XYZ file of N, CA, C and O in Angstrom:
592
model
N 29.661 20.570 -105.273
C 30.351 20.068 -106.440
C 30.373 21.158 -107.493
O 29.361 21.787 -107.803
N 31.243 21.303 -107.883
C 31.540 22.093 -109.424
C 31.529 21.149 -110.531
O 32.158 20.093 -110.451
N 30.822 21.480 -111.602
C 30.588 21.002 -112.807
C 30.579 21.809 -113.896
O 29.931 22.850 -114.000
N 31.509 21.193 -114.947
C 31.209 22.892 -116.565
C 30.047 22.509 -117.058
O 29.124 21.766 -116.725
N 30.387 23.356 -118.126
C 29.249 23.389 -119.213
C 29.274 22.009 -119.948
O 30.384 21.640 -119.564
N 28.868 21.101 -120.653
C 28.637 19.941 -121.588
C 29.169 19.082 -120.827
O 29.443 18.156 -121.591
N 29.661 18.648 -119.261
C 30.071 17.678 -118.940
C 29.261 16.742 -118.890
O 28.089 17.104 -118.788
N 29.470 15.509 -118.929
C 27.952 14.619 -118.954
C 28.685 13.470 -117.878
O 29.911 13.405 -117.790
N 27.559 12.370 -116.890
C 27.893 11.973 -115.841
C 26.865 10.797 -116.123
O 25.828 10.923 -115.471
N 26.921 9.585 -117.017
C 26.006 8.615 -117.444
C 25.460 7.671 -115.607
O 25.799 7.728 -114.424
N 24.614 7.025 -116.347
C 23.761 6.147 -115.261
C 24.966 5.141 -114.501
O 25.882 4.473 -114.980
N 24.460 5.395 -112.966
C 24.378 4.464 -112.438
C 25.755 4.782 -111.465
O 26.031 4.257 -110.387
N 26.746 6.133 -112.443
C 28.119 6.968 -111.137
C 27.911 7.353 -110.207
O 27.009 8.159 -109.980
N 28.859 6.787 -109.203
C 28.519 7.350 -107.920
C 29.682 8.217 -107.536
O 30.857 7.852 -107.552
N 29.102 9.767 -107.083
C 29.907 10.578 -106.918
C 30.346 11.136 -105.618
O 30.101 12.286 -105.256
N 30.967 10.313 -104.981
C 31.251 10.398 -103.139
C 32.043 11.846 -102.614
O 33.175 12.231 -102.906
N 31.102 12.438 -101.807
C 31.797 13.336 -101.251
C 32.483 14.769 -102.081
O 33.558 15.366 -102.133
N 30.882 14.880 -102.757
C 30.738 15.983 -103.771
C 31.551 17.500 -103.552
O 32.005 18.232 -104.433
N 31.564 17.683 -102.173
C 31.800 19.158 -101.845
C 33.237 18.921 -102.153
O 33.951 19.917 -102.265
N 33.764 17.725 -102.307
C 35.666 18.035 -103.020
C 35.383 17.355 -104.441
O 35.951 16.427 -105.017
N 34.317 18.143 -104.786
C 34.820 17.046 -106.285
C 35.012 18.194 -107.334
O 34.385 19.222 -107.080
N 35.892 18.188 -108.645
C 35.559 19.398 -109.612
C 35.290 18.875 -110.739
O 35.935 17.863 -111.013
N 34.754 19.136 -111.273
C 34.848 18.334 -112.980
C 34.805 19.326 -114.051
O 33.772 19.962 -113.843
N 35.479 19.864 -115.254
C 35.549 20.505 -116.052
C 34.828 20.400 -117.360
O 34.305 19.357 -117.751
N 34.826 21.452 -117.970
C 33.959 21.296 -118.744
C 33.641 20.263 -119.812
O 34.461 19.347 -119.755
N 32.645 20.079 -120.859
C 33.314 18.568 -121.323
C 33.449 17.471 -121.401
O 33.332 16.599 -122.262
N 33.854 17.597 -119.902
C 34.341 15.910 -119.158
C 33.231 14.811 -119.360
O 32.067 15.198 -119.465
N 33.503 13.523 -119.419
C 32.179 12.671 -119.336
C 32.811 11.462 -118.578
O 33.851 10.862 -118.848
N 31.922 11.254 -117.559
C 31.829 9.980 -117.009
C 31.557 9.369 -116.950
O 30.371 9.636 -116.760
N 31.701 7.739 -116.937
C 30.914 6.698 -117.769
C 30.494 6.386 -116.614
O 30.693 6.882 -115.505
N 29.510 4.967 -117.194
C 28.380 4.070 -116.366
C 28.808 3.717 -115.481
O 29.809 3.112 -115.865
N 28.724 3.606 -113.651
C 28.605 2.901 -112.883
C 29.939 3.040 -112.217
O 30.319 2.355 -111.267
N 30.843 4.321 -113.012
C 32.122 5.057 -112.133
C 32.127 5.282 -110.766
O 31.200 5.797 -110.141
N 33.045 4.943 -110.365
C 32.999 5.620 -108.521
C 33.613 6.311 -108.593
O 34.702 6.110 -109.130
N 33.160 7.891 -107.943
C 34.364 9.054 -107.961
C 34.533 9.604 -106.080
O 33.865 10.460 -105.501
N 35.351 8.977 -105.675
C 35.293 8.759 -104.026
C 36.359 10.505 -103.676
O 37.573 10.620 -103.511
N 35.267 11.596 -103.678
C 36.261 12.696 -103.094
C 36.511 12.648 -101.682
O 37.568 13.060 -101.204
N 35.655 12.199 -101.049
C 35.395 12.766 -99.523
C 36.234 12.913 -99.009
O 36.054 13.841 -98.220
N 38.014 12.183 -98.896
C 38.921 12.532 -98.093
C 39.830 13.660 -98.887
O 39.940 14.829 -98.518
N 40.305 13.222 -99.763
C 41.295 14.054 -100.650
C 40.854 14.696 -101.481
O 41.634 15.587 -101.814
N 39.843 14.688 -102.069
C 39.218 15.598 -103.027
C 39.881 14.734 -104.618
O 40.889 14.034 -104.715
N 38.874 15.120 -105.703
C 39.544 15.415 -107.281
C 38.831 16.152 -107.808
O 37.721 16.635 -107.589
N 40.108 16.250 -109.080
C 39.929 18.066 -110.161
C 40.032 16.743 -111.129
O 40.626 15.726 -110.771
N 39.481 16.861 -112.200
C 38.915 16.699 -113.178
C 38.833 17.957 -113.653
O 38.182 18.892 -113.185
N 40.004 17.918 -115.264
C 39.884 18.625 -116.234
C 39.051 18.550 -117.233
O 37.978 17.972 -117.057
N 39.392 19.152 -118.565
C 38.539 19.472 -119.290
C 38.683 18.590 -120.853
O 39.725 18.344 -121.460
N 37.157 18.205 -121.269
C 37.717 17.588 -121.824
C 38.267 15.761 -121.604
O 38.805 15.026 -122.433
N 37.932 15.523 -120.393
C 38.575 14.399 -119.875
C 37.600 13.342 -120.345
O 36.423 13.698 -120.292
N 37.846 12.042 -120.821
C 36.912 10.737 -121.250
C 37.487 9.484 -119.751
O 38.551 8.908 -119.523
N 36.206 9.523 -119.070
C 36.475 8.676 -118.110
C 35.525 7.462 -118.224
O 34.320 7.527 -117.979
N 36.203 6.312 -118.634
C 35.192 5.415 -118.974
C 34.370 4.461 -118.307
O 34.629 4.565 -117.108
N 33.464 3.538 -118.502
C 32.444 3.141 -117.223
C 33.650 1.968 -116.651
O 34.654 1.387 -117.065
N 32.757 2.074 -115.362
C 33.141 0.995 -114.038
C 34.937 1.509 -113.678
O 35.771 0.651 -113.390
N 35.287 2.980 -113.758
C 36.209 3.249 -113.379
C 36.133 3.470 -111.740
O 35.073 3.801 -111.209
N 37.104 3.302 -111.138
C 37.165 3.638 -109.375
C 38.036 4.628 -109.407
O 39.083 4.405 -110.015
N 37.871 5.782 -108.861
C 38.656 6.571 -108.251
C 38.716 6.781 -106.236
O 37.775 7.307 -105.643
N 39.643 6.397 -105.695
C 40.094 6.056 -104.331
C 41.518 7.372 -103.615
O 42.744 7.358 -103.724
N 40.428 8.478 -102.825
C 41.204 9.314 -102.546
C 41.321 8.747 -101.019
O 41.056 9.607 -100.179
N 41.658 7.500 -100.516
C 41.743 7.020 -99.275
C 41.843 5.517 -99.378
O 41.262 5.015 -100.340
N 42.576 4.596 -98.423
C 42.862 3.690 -98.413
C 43.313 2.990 -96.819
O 44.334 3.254 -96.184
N 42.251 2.070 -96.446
C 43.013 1.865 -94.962
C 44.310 1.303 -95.253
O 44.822 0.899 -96.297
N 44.782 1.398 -93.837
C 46.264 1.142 -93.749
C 46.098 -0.442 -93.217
O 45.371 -0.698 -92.258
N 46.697 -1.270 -93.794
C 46.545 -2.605 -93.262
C 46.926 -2.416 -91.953
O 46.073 -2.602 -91.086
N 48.393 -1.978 -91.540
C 49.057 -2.037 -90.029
C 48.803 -0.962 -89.126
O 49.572 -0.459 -88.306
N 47.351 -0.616 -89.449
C 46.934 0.536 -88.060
C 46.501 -0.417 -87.257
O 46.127 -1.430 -87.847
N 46.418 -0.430 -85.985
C 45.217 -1.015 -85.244
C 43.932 -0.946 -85.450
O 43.174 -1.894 -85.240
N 43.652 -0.071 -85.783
C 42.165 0.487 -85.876
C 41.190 -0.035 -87.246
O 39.974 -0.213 -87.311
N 42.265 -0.193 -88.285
C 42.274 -0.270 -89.847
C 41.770 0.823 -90.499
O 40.998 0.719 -91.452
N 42.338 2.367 -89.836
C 41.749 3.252 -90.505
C 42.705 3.626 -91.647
O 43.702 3.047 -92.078
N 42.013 4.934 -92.056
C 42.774 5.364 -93.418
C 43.556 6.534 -92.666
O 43.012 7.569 -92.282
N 44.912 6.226 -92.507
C 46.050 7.316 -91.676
C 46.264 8.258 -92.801
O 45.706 7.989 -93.865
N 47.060 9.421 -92.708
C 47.367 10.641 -93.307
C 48.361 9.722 -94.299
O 48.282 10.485 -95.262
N 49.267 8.613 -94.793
C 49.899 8.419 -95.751
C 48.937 7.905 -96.768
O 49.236 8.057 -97.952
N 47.808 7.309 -96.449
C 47.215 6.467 -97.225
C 45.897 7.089 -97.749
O 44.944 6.394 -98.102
N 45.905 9.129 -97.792
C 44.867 9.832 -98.489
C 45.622 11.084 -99.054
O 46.374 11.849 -98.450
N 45.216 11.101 -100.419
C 45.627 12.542 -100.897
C 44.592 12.964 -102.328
O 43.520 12.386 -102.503
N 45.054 13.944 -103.193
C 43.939 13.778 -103.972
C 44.285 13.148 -105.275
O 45.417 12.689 -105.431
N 43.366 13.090 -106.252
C 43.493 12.830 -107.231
C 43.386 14.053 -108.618
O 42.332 14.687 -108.571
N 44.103 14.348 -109.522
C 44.250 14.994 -110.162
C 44.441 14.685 -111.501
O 45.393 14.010 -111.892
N 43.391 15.248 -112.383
C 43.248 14.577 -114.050
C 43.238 15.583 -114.905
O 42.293 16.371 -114.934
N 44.455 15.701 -115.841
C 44.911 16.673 -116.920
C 43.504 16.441 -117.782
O 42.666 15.559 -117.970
N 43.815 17.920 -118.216
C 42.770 17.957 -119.224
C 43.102 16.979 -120.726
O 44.235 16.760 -121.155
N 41.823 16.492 -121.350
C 41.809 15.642 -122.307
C 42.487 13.965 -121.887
O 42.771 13.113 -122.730
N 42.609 13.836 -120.647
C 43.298 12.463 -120.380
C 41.812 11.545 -121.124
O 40.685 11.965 -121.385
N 42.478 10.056 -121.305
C 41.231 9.060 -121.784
C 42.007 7.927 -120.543
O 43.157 7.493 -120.468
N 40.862 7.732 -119.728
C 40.586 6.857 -118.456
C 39.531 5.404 -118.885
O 38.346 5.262 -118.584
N 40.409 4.448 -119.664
C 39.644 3.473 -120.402
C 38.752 2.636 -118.930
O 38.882 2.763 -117.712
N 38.042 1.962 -119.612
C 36.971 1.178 -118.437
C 37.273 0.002 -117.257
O 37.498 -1.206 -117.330
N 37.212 0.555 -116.605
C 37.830 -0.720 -115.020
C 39.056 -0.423 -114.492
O 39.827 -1.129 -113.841
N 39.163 1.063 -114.966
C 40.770 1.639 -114.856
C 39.800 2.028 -112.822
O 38.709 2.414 -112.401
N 41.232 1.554 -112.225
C 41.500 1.787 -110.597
C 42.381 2.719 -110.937
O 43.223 2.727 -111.836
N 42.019 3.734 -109.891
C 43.159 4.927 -109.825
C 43.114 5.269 -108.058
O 41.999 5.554 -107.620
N 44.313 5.246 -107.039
C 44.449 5.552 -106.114
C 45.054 6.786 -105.786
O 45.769 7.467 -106.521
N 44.598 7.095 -104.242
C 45.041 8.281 -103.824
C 46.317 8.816 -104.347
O 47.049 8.189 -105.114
N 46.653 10.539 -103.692
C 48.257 11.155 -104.326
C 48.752 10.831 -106.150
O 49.834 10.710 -106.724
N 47.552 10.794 -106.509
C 48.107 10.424 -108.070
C 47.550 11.788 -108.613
O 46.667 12.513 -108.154
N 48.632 11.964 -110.151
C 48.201 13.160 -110.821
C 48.882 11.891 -112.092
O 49.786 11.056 -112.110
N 47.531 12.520 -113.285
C 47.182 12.005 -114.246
C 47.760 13.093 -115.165
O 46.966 14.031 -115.246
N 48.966 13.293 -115.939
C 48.869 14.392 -116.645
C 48.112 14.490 -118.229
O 47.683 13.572 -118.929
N 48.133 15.857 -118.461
C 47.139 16.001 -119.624
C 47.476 15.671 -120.732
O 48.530 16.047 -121.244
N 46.438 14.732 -121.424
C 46.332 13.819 -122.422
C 47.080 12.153 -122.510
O 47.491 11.333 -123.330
N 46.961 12.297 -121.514
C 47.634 10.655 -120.825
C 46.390 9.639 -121.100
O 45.175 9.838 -121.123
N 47.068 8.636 -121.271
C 45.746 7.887 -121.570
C 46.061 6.501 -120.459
O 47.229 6.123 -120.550
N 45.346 5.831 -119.606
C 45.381 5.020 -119.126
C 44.838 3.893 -119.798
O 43.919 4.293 -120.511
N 45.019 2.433 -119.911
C 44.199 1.197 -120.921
C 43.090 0.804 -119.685
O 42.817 1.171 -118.542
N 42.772 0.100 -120.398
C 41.714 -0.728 -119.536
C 42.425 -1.987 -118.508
O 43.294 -2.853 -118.608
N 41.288 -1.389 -117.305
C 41.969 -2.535 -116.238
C 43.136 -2.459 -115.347
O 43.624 -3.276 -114.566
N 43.494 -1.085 -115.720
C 44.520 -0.618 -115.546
C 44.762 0.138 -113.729
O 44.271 1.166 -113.263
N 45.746 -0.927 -113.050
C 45.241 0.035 -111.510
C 46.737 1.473 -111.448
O 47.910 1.169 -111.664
N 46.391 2.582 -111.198
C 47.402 3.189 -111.182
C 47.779 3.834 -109.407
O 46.942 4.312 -108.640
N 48.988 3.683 -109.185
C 49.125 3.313 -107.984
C 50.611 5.092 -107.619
O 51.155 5.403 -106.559
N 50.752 5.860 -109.228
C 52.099 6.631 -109.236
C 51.572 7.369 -110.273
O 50.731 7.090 -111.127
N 52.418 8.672 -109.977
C 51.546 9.913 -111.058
C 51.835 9.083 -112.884
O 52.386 8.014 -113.150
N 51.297 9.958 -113.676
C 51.018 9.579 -114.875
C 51.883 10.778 -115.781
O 51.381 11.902 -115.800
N 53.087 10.564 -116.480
C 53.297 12.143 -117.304
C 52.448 12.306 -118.112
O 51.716 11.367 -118.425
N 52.343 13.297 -118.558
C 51.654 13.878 -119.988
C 51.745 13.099 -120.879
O 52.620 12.241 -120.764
N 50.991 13.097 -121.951
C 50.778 12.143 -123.601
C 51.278 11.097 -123.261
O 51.765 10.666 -124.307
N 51.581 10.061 -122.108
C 51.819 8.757 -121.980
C 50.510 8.004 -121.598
O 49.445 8.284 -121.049
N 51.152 6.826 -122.197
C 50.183 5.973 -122.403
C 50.640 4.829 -121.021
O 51.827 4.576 -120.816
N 49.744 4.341 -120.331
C 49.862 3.227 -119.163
C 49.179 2.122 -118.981
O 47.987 2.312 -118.738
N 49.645 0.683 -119.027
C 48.243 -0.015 -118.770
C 49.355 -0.939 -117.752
O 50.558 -0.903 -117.493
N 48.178 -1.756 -117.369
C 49.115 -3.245 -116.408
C 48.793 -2.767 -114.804
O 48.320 -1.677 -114.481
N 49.128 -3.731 -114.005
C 48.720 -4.029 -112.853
C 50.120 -4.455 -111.685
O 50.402 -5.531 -111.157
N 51.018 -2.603 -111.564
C 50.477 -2.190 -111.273
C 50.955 -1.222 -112.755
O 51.713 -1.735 -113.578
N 50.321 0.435 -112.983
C 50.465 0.623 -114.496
C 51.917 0.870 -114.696
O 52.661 1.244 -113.790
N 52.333 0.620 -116.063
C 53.532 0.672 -116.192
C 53.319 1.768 -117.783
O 52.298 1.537 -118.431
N 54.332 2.943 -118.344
C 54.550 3.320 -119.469
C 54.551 1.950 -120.724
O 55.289 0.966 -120.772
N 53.561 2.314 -121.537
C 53.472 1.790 -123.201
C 53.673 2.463 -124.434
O 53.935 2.051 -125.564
N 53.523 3.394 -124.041
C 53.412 3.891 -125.294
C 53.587 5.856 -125.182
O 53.849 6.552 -124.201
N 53.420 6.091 -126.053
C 53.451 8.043 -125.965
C 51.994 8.554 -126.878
O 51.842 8.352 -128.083
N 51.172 9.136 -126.123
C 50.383 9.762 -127.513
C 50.729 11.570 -128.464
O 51.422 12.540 -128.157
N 49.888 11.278 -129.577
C 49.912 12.281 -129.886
C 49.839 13.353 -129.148
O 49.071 13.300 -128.187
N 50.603 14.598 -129.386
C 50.934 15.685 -128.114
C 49.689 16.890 -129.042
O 49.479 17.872 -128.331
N 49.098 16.932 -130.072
C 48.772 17.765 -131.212
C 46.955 17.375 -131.322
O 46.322 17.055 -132.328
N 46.371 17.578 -129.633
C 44.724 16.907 -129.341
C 44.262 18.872 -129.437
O 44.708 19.928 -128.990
N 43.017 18.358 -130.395
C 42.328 19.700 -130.554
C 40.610 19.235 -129.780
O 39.669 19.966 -129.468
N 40.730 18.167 -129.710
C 38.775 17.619 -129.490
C 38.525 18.531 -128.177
O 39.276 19.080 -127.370
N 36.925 18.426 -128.358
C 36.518 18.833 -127.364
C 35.000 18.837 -127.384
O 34.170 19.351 -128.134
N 34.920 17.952 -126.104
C 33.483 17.223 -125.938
C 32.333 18.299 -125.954
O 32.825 19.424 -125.873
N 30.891 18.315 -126.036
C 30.129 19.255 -125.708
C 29.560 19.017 -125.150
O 29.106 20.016 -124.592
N 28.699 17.223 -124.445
C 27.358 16.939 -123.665
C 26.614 16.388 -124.952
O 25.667 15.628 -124.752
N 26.980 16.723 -126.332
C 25.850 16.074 -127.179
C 26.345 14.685 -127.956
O 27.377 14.458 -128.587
N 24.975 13.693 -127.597
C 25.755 12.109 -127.802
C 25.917 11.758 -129.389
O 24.820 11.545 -129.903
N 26.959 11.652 -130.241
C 27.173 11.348 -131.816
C 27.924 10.668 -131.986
O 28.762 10.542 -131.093
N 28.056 9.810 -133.281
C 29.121 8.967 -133.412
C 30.118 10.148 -134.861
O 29.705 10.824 -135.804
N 31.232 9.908 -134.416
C 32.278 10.230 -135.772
C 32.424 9.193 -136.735
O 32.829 8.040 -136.586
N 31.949 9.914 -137.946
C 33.152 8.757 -138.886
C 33.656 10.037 -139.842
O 33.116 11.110 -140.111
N 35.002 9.409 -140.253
C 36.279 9.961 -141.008
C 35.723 9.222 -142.492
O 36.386 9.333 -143.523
């Protein structure tokens, strides 16, 4: 596994199939996340807020195999722009790219890539909204609250 500098990876994530996993610097993963690389691998940018009880699924059996395995359509990887926000119970499946600073809502299963500074929530996700394109943050590993 590759990991940056200040990424932080809270209690209780399970990180499947480490030797494809990347995570950038920054990045933080919340409580009790599944990050499933083993078939397809994910990159995790920098900067990225992934929040608890998220699933990430680089494989999926195929209902109509015989076997019920996971065939070559139903694995690819997963890919997360830097600064995306991955709200909590967000499902994300194989062949998806998350672009950077996209924000997914909560609960949210995403099933088709994500553009940049868009916003997605719903089941399966659908465009809501656009975010600000003008993100300077950047996480370090140390836990604080902001106030303005």
């Amino acid at each position: 596994m590759k990991i940056g500098k200040g990424a932080v990876v809270y209690f209780g994530a399970e990180l499947r199939g480490s030797w494809n996993l990347i995570i950038d610097k920054g990045t933080i993963i919340g409580d009790n996340a599944i990050l499933d690389a083993r078939r397809g691998g994910i990159v995790i940018g920098k900067n990225v807020n992934i929040g608890s009880e998220v699933h990430l699924w680089t494989d999926q059996h195929d209902y109509n195999d015989p076997y019920f395995r996971a065939t070559k359509s139903k694995v690819g990887p997963i890919i997360i722009g830097d600064r995306a926000w991955i709200g909590p119970r967000v499902t994300i499946l194989h062949n998806v790219h998350i672009g950077e600073g996209a924000v997914i809502a909560a609960g949210a299963v995403v099933t088709k890539d994500v553009e940049p500074f868009t916003v997605v929530g719903g089941i399966p996700a659908k465009k809501i909204a656009e975010r600000n394109h003008n993100l300077m943050y950047e996480f370090d590993g140390k836990t604080r609250t902001m106030f303005y």
